[in-house]
């Protein structure tokens, strides 16, 4: 299959050649003709399989081939994304794929001044890539009108349609012309989201090019079990020991991100952070520095989990597991992109067994486990499996009691805790854990205090080994 056979025009084919895209990926092969044909599309394909070009190429073509030129304060193609960083990246893709075409492209997101965005909209834009909140602000101020919108794209559609965004999205949907093309792209879709999606699509072409919710097969994944309080210290130890020198690191909370980054900085690592409390220019700068290699460890919340395409990123480390299982697929999908290989390591403590079980059920794999000598968990992480079971709840060794047990705790034969128990939905409808993130445990890094613990190697000492291969004995990996 070639891009030419998919019906793309020469100008686009030349750009693809310049980008060294030789053959369309499976999702592109299916999506491009459907989008060119004006159909609604719901496409599920693994992370890193080129979904952006799957909608950007045919939409650019439709823009240059059809329709009246865009009027002032109007938009022809509206792309909604969950994060500001992703907005910039998707715009960049439109710029690259659309070199030499006469199209006006722009982004609009919050955290930066609205005035330049209003100015730019005055002439009208062909493609607007936006986050929903800022888009609505612009709409309320009449800086953007939707009557010329011919296509709506929801990238990371499941995230866009989940409860956290639904109120804003409903307001956008209500303002859009009913006659339009709607495209949904994501790597993960829950059944609820599919149902919800069906209500905004008209006889859609359903594209599913891999097992739903699958992770790229070239990503090697494992789990290191550890006590919650020891996570920061274990992280530091693993980074030093394995000479992991280029990694995206996920932590559950903003405070946890800052705590871990400060610790690594003190140890002499080139670190930066991305999370919701940071000013937008600093967020974008951190990502740029990480992409250019000036920063080797980027520590982030799930704001960096979706869609970001970082060339040759070898490693993703989850210092905390995500609350929502789908986010695991997205996080680790930052590595192993476009057919490359990658490594994803998750530090898991006993509290996180329900999340681990949910992740394993989602990806249909039981993740191999490891323990790091000196960091063995005192609170054992219950066994889990891809059948979504927590096989055994850990029981604290009990001293024989003379008195009769007064409470119902630890009744023999008691059912293991349900997945998600103890989690609450917050005001956004996103599930939030009852517990706190890593940083809140405020464990002091103290490698030397560990009985039998290996002292953490000096950062940067010793010969450099490629990430993922630097682990001492490959045979050590559990089967
Ligand atoms: P997704 O949205 O599916 O996660 P992206 O659209 O971000 O994936 O693309 C992932 C990477 O693959 C990008 O670096 C992109 O440049 C590259 N890519 C996309 N399509 C092709 C192709 N047909 N041939 C080669 N590389 C491609
Ligand atoms: Mg994407």
Coordinates of C-alpha atoms and ligand atoms in Angstrom, one line a residue:
X1 CA 0.0 0.0 0.0
X2 CA 1.2 3.5 -0.8
X3 CA 0.0 7.0 0.2
X4 CA -0.6 7.7 -3.5
X5 CA -3.1 4.8 -3.7
X6 CA -5.1 6.2 -0.9
X7 CA -5.9 9.2 -3.1
X8 CA -3.7 11.9 -1.6
X9 CA -2.7 14.8 -3.8
X10 CA 0.8 15.4 -5.0
X11 CA 1.5 18.3 -2.6
X12 CA 0.9 16.0 0.4
X13 CA 2.8 13.1 -1.1
X14 CA 5.8 15.3 -1.6
X15 CA 5.6 16.4 2.1
X16 CA 5.4 12.7 3.2
X17 CA 8.4 11.9 1.1
X18 CA 10.3 14.7 2.8
X19 CA 9.3 13.3 6.1
X20 CA 10.5 9.8 5.0
X21 CA 7.0 8.3 5.5
X22 CA 7.2 5.4 3.1
X23 CA 4.0 3.4 3.7
X24 CA 0.9 4.3 5.5
X25 CA 0.3 2.7 8.9
X26 CA -2.8 0.4 9.2
X27 CA -4.9 3.1 10.8
X28 CA -3.9 5.6 8.1
X29 CA -4.8 3.1 5.4
X30 CA -8.3 2.8 6.7
X31 CA -8.9 6.4 8.0
X32 CA -7.6 8.4 5.1
X33 CA -10.1 7.2 2.5
X34 CA -12.9 7.4 5.0
X35 CA -12.1 11.0 6.0
X36 CA -11.6 12.0 2.4
X37 CA -15.0 10.6 1.6
X38 CA -16.6 12.9 4.2
X39 CA -17.5 10.0 6.5
X40 CA -17.7 10.2 10.3
X41 CA -15.0 8.0 11.8
X42 CA -14.3 6.3 15.1
X43 CA -10.8 4.9 15.1
X44 CA -9.0 2.9 17.8
X45 CA -5.4 2.2 17.2
X46 CA -2.4 1.7 19.5
X47 CA -0.3 4.6 20.7
X48 CA 2.4 5.7 18.3
X49 CA 0.8 4.3 15.2
X50 CA 0.3 7.6 13.3
X51 CA -3.2 8.5 14.1
X52 CA -2.5 12.2 13.7
X53 CA -1.6 11.8 10.0
X54 CA -4.7 9.6 9.7
X55 CA -6.9 12.7 10.2
X56 CA -4.6 15.6 9.3
X57 CA -3.7 14.5 5.8
X58 CA -7.2 13.9 4.5
X59 CA -8.5 17.0 6.2
X60 CA -5.8 19.2 4.7
X61 CA -6.7 17.8 1.3
X62 CA -10.4 18.5 1.9
X63 CA -9.6 22.0 2.9
X64 CA -7.6 22.8 -0.2
X65 CA -10.0 21.1 -2.5
X66 CA -13.3 22.2 -1.3
X67 CA -15.4 24.8 0.4
X68 CA -15.5 28.6 0.5
X69 CA -12.4 30.3 2.0
X70 CA -12.7 30.9 5.6
X71 CA -14.4 34.1 6.8
X72 CA -13.3 36.3 9.6
X73 CA -13.6 34.8 13.1
X74 CA -14.6 31.5 11.5
X75 CA -13.0 28.0 11.6
X76 CA -13.3 25.2 9.1
X77 CA -11.7 22.3 11.0
X78 CA -11.8 22.2 14.8
X79 CA -9.5 19.7 16.5
X80 CA -10.0 19.3 20.3
X81 CA -7.3 17.9 22.5
X82 CA -7.0 17.4 26.2
X83 CA -3.7 19.2 26.9
X84 CA -1.9 22.3 25.8
X85 CA 1.2 20.4 24.9
X86 CA -0.7 18.1 22.7
X87 CA -2.3 21.1 21.0
X88 CA 1.1 22.4 20.0
X89 CA 2.2 19.0 18.8
X90 CA -0.9 18.4 16.7
X91 CA -0.5 21.8 15.2
X92 CA 3.1 21.0 14.4
X93 CA 2.0 17.9 12.6
X94 CA -0.5 19.9 10.5
X95 CA 2.3 22.3 9.7
X96 CA 4.6 19.5 8.5
X97 CA 2.0 17.6 6.6
X98 CA 0.6 20.8 5.0
X99 CA 3.9 22.5 3.9
X100 CA 3.3 24.6 0.9
X101 CA -0.5 24.5 1.1
X102 CA -2.5 27.7 1.5
X103 CA -4.1 27.0 4.9
X104 CA -4.2 29.0 8.0
X105 CA -3.5 27.0 11.2
X106 CA -3.5 28.0 14.8
X107 CA -3.7 26.7 18.4
X108 CA -5.8 28.1 21.3
X109 CA -5.4 26.9 24.9
X110 CA -5.4 28.4 28.3
X111 CA -2.6 29.5 30.6
X112 CA -1.4 32.1 28.1
X113 CA -2.9 35.5 27.1
X114 CA -6.1 35.3 25.2
X115 CA -5.6 38.5 23.2
X116 CA -3.1 37.3 20.6
X117 CA -5.5 34.4 20.0
X118 CA -8.4 36.8 19.4
X119 CA -6.3 38.8 17.0
X120 CA -5.3 35.8 15.1
X121 CA -8.8 34.6 14.8
X122 CA -10.0 37.8 13.2
X123 CA -8.8 36.7 9.7
X124 CA -10.4 33.2 10.3
X125 CA -8.4 30.0 10.4
X126 CA -8.7 26.7 8.5
X127 CA -7.6 24.5 11.3
X128 CA -7.9 25.4 14.9
X129 CA -6.4 23.0 17.5
X130 CA -7.7 23.8 20.9
X131 CA -8.4 22.7 24.4
X132 CA -12.1 23.0 25.3
X133 CA -12.0 25.5 28.1
X134 CA -10.2 28.2 26.1
X135 CA -12.2 27.5 23.0
X136 CA -15.4 28.2 25.0
X137 CA -13.9 31.4 26.3
X138 CA -13.1 32.6 22.8
X139 CA -16.6 31.6 21.7
X140 CA -18.3 33.5 24.5
X141 CA -16.4 36.6 23.6
X142 CA -17.4 36.1 19.9
X143 CA -13.8 35.8 18.9
X144 CA -14.7 32.5 17.2
X145 CA -17.9 31.4 15.5
X146 CA -18.7 27.9 14.6
X147 CA -21.1 28.3 11.6
X148 CA -18.4 27.4 9.1
X149 CA -17.1 24.3 10.9
X150 CA -17.2 21.4 8.6
X151 CA -15.2 18.9 10.6
X152 CA -14.8 18.3 14.4
X153 CA -11.9 16.0 15.5
X154 CA -11.6 14.7 19.0
X155 CA -8.0 13.5 19.4
X156 CA -7.6 11.3 22.5
X157 CA -11.4 11.0 22.1
X158 CA -12.0 8.9 25.2
X159 CA -10.3 11.4 27.4
X160 CA -12.2 14.2 25.8
X161 CA -15.5 12.4 26.2
X162 CA -15.0 11.3 29.8
X163 CA -16.7 13.2 32.6
X164 CA -13.8 15.6 33.2
X165 CA -14.5 17.3 29.9
X166 CA -18.1 16.5 29.2
X167 CA -19.7 19.7 30.4
X168 CA -17.4 21.8 28.3
X169 CA -17.8 19.5 25.3
X170 CA -21.5 19.6 25.6
X171 CA -21.4 23.3 25.3
X172 CA -19.2 23.1 22.2
X173 CA -21.4 20.4 20.6
X174 CA -24.5 22.6 21.2
X175 CA -22.8 25.5 19.3
X176 CA -21.6 23.5 16.3
X177 CA -23.5 23.0 13.1
X178 CA -25.5 19.8 13.2
X179 CA -24.4 19.1 9.7
X180 CA -20.7 18.3 10.1
X181 CA -18.1 15.5 9.9
X182 CA -17.0 14.2 13.3
X183 CA -13.9 12.1 13.8
X184 CA -12.8 10.4 17.0
X185 CA -9.3 9.0 17.4
X186 CA -7.9 7.3 20.5
X187 CA -5.7 4.4 21.6
X188 CA -8.2 3.4 24.3
X189 CA -12.0 3.3 24.4
X190 CA -14.2 2.2 27.3
X191 CA -17.6 0.7 26.6
X192 CA -19.2 3.8 28.2
X193 CA -17.3 6.1 26.0
X194 CA -18.3 4.0 22.9
X195 CA -21.9 4.4 23.8
X196 CA -21.5 8.1 24.4
X197 CA -19.6 8.5 21.1
X198 CA -22.3 6.8 19.2
X199 CA -24.6 9.7 20.0
X200 CA -22.4 12.3 18.3
X201 CA -21.5 10.2 15.3
X202 CA -23.6 9.6 12.1
X203 CA -23.2 6.1 10.6
X204 CA -19.5 6.2 11.4
X205 CA -16.8 4.1 9.8
X206 CA -15.5 2.0 12.7
X207 CA -11.8 1.4 12.6
X208 CA -10.0 -0.8 15.0
X209 CA -6.6 -1.9 13.9
X210 CA -5.5 -3.8 17.0
X211 CA -6.8 -5.2 20.1
X212 CA -8.6 -2.4 21.9
X213 CA -6.5 -0.9 24.7
X214 CA -3.4 -2.9 23.6
X215 CA 0.0 -1.6 24.4
X216 CA 2.7 -1.8 21.7
X217 CA 4.2 -5.2 21.6
X218 CA 7.7 -3.8 21.4
X219 CA 7.5 -2.2 24.8
X220 CA 9.0 -4.4 27.5
X221 CA 7.1 -3.9 30.7
X222 CA 7.7 -5.0 34.2
X223 CA 6.8 -4.0 37.8
X224 CA 9.1 -3.5 40.8
X225 CA 7.3 -4.1 44.0
X226 CA 8.3 -1.8 46.9
X227 CA 6.9 -0.1 50.0
X228 CA 5.3 3.2 49.3
X229 CA 7.7 5.1 51.6
X230 CA 10.7 3.7 49.7
X231 CA 9.6 4.7 46.2
X232 CA 11.7 7.9 45.8
X233 CA 14.8 6.2 47.1
X234 CA 14.2 3.1 44.9
X235 CA 13.7 5.4 41.9
X236 CA 17.0 7.1 42.6
X237 CA 18.7 3.8 43.1
X238 CA 17.3 2.3 39.8
X239 CA 18.2 5.4 37.8
X240 CA 21.8 5.3 39.1
X241 CA 22.2 1.6 39.0
X242 CA 20.9 1.1 35.5
X243 CA 22.3 4.4 34.1
X244 CA 18.9 5.3 32.9
X245 CA 19.6 8.6 31.4
X246 CA 16.6 9.4 29.3
X247 CA 13.2 8.8 30.7
X248 CA 9.8 10.2 31.2
X249 CA 8.7 9.7 34.8
X250 CA 5.1 9.7 36.0
X251 CA 4.0 10.6 39.5
X252 CA 0.5 10.8 40.7
X253 CA 0.4 14.2 42.3
X254 CA 1.8 17.6 41.5
X255 CA 3.5 17.8 44.9
X256 CA 4.9 14.3 44.2
X257 CA 6.4 15.5 40.9
X258 CA 8.1 18.5 42.5
X259 CA 9.4 16.4 45.4
X260 CA 10.9 13.7 43.2
X261 CA 12.4 16.3 40.8
X262 CA 14.0 18.3 43.6
X263 CA 15.5 15.1 45.0
X264 CA 17.0 14.2 41.6
X265 CA 18.2 17.7 41.0
X266 CA 20.1 17.5 44.3
X267 CA 21.7 14.4 43.1
X268 CA 23.0 16.2 40.0
X269 CA 20.5 15.0 37.4
X270 CA 19.2 17.3 34.6
X271 CA 15.5 17.2 35.5
X272 CA 12.5 19.3 34.6
X273 CA 8.8 18.9 35.4
X274 CA 5.3 19.2 33.8
X275 CA 2.2 19.5 35.8
X276 CA -1.0 21.6 36.1
X277 CA 0.4 24.0 38.7
X278 CA 3.1 25.2 36.4
X279 CA 2.8 28.3 34.2
X280 CA 2.2 27.3 30.6
X281 CA 5.4 28.8 29.2
X282 CA 7.4 26.8 31.7
X283 CA 5.5 23.6 30.8
X284 CA 6.3 24.0 27.1
X285 CA 9.9 24.9 27.8
X286 CA 10.3 21.8 29.9
X287 CA 9.0 19.6 27.1
X288 CA 11.2 21.4 24.6
X289 CA 14.3 20.9 26.8
X290 CA 13.4 17.2 27.2
X291 CA 12.9 16.7 23.5
X292 CA 16.2 18.4 22.7
X293 CA 18.0 16.3 25.2
X294 CA 19.1 19.2 27.6
X295 CA 16.9 17.6 30.2
X296 CA 17.3 13.9 30.6
X297 CA 14.5 13.1 33.1
X298 CA 11.1 14.7 32.7
X299 CA 8.9 14.1 35.8
X300 CA 5.2 14.7 35.1
X301 CA 1.7 14.1 36.1
X302 CA -0.8 12.5 33.7
X303 CA -1.0 15.8 31.9
X304 CA 1.9 14.4 29.9
X305 CA 0.4 10.9 29.4
X306 CA -1.6 11.7 26.3
X307 CA -0.4 11.9 22.7
X308 CA 3.0 13.4 23.2
X309 CA 5.5 12.2 20.6
X310 CA 9.1 12.2 21.8
X311 CA 11.6 10.9 19.3
X312 CA 13.5 7.9 20.5
X313 CA 12.3 8.0 24.0
X314 CA 13.6 4.7 25.4
X315 CA 12.0 4.5 28.8
X316 CA 8.9 5.4 30.8
X317 CA 8.9 5.0 34.6
X318 CA 5.7 5.0 36.6
X319 CA 6.7 5.9 40.1
X320 CA 3.0 5.7 40.9
X321 CA 0.5 3.7 38.9
X322 CA -2.3 5.8 37.4
X323 CA -5.7 5.7 38.9
X324 CA -7.4 5.1 35.6
X325 CA -6.1 2.0 33.9
X326 CA -6.3 3.5 30.4
X327 CA -3.8 6.1 31.4
X328 CA -1.2 3.3 31.9
X329 CA -1.6 2.5 28.2
X330 CA -1.1 6.1 27.2
X331 CA 1.8 6.8 29.6
X332 CA 3.9 3.8 28.4
X333 CA 2.8 4.6 24.8
X334 CA 5.2 7.6 25.0
X335 CA 7.9 5.0 24.3
X336 CA 7.9 2.4 21.6
X337 CA 6.5 4.8 19.0
X338 CA 6.4 4.3 15.3
X339 CA 7.6 0.7 15.6
X340 CA 10.5 1.5 17.9
X341 CA 11.2 -0.5 21.0
X342 CA 10.9 0.7 24.5
X343 CA 10.9 -0.1 28.2
X344 CA 8.3 0.7 30.8
X345 CA 8.9 0.1 34.5
X346 CA 6.4 0.6 37.3
X347 CA 7.1 0.9 41.0
X348 CA 4.1 -0.7 42.7
X349 CA 3.3 -0.7 46.4
X350 CA 0.7 -2.8 48.2
X351 CA -2.0 -0.1 48.1
X352 CA -1.8 -0.1 44.3
X353 CA -2.8 -3.8 43.9
X354 CA -6.3 -2.9 42.7
X355 CA -4.9 -0.5 40.1
X356 CA -2.3 -3.1 39.0
X357 CA -5.1 -5.7 38.7
X358 CA -7.2 -3.3 36.6
X359 CA -4.3 -2.5 34.3
X360 CA -3.4 -6.1 33.8
X361 CA -7.1 -6.9 33.0
X362 CA -7.2 -4.0 30.5
X363 CA -4.0 -4.9 28.6
X364 CA -4.6 -8.6 29.0
X365 CA -1.2 -9.3 30.4
X366 CA 0.1 -10.2 33.8
X367 CA 3.1 -7.9 34.3
X368 CA 6.3 -9.6 35.4
X369 CA 7.4 -8.6 38.8
X370 CA 10.8 -7.9 40.3
X371 CA 12.2 -7.0 43.6
X372 CA 15.3 -4.9 44.0
X373 CA 17.6 -6.2 46.7
X374 CA 17.6 -3.9 49.7
X375 CA 14.2 -2.5 48.7
X376 CA 12.0 -5.6 49.3
X377 CA 8.5 -4.6 50.3
X378 CA 7.5 -5.2 53.8
X379 CA 3.9 -4.8 52.8
X380 CA 3.7 -7.4 50.2
X381 CA 1.9 -6.5 47.0
X382 CA -0.9 -9.1 46.6
X383 CA -0.7 -11.3 43.5
X384 CA -2.7 -10.0 40.6
X385 CA -3.4 -11.4 37.2
X386 CA -4.9 -10.4 33.9
X387 CA -8.2 -12.0 34.9
X388 CA -8.6 -8.9 37.1
X389 CA -8.2 -10.8 40.3
X390 CA -6.3 -9.9 43.3
X391 CA -5.4 -13.4 44.1
X392 CA -4.5 -13.0 47.7
X393 CA -5.0 -10.2 50.1
X394 CA -1.9 -9.8 52.2
X395 CA -2.5 -10.5 55.8
X396 CA -0.4 -9.0 58.5
X397 CA 1.1 -11.8 60.6
X398 CA -1.2 -11.8 63.6
X399 CA -0.2 -12.6 67.1
X400 CA -2.5 -15.2 68.6
X401 CA -5.3 -13.4 70.3
X402 CA -6.7 -14.5 73.6
X403 CA -9.8 -12.3 73.3
X404 CA -12.3 -12.9 70.6
X405 CA -12.1 -10.7 67.6
X406 CA -14.5 -7.8 68.0
X407 CA -14.5 -6.4 64.5
X408 CA -15.2 -8.0 61.2
X409 CA -11.6 -7.4 60.0
X410 CA -9.6 -10.1 58.4
X411 CA -12.4 -12.6 58.6
X412 CA -11.2 -15.9 57.0
X413 CA -12.7 -16.3 53.6
X414 CA -13.5 -12.6 53.3
X415 CA -13.5 -11.5 49.7
X416 CA -10.6 -9.5 48.4
X417 CA -11.3 -5.8 48.2
X418 CA -13.0 -4.8 45.0
X419 CA -11.0 -3.0 42.3
X420 CA -11.2 0.7 42.8
X421 CA -12.4 0.4 46.4
X422 CA -11.3 3.4 48.4
X423 CA -11.3 5.6 45.3
X424 CA -13.5 8.5 45.0
X425 CA -14.8 10.5 42.1
X426 CA -13.8 14.1 42.4
X427 CA -15.8 17.1 41.2
X428 CA -14.5 16.5 37.7
X429 CA -15.8 13.0 37.8
X430 CA -12.2 11.7 37.5
X431 CA -11.4 9.0 39.9
X432 CA -9.1 10.1 42.6
X433 CA -7.4 7.8 45.1
X434 CA -8.2 8.1 48.7
X435 CA -4.5 7.9 49.4
X436 CA -1.9 10.5 48.5
X437 CA 0.9 10.5 45.9
X438 CA 4.4 9.6 46.4
X439 CA 5.6 12.9 47.4
X440 CA 3.3 13.1 50.3
X441 CA 4.9 10.2 52.0
X442 CA 8.0 12.4 52.2
X443 CA 10.3 9.5 52.5
X444 CA 13.8 10.6 53.0
X445 CA 16.3 9.3 50.5
X446 CA 18.7 7.3 52.6
X447 CA 20.2 4.5 50.6
X448 CA 22.8 3.8 53.2
X449 CA 20.2 3.0 55.9
X450 CA 18.9 0.0 54.1
X451 CA 19.9 -3.2 55.6
X452 CA 21.6 -5.1 52.9
X453 CA 20.8 -2.3 50.4
X454 CA 23.2 -1.6 47.6
X455 CA 24.5 1.9 47.9
X456 CA 23.2 4.0 45.0
X457 CA 25.8 4.3 42.3
X458 CA 27.1 7.8 41.6
X459 CA 25.1 9.4 38.9
X460 CA 27.0 9.3 35.6
X461 CA 29.7 7.1 37.0
X462 CA 30.9 4.1 35.0
X463 CA 30.6 3.4 31.4
X464 CA 27.3 4.3 29.7
X465 CA 25.1 1.5 28.7
X466 CA 22.1 1.8 26.5
X467 CA 18.9 2.2 28.5
X468 CA 17.0 -1.0 29.0
X469 CA 20.1 -3.1 28.3
X470 CA 21.9 -1.8 31.3
X471 CA 20.2 -4.0 33.7
X472 CA 22.7 -6.4 35.2
X473 CA 21.4 -9.8 34.1
X474 CA 18.7 -10.1 31.5
X475 CA 18.0 -13.6 32.9
X476 CA 17.0 -11.9 36.1
X477 CA 13.7 -10.9 34.6
X478 CA 10.8 -13.0 35.9
X479 CA 9.2 -15.1 33.3
Ligands
LIG1 P1 -0.5 8.3 17.6 O1 -1.3 9.6 17.6 O2 -1.1 7.2 17.0 O3 0.0 8.0 19.0 P2 1.4 10.0 16.1 O4 0.5 10.5 15.1 O5 1.8 10.9 17.2 O6 0.9 8.6 16.7 O7 2.7 9.4 15.3 C1 3.7 8.7 16.0 C2 5.0 8.8 15.3 O8 5.0 8.1 14.0 C3 5.3 10.2 14.9 O9 6.7 10.5 15.2 C4 5.1 10.3 13.4 O10 6.0 11.2 12.8 C5 5.4 8.9 13.0 N1 4.7 8.4 11.8 C6 3.3 8.6 11.6 N2 3.0 8.0 10.4 C7 4.1 7.4 9.9 C8 4.3 6.7 8.6 N3 3.4 6.4 7.8 N4 5.6 6.3 8.4 C9 6.6 6.6 9.3 N5 6.4 7.3 10.4 C10 5.2 7.7 10.7
LIG2 MG1 -2.0 10.9 19.0

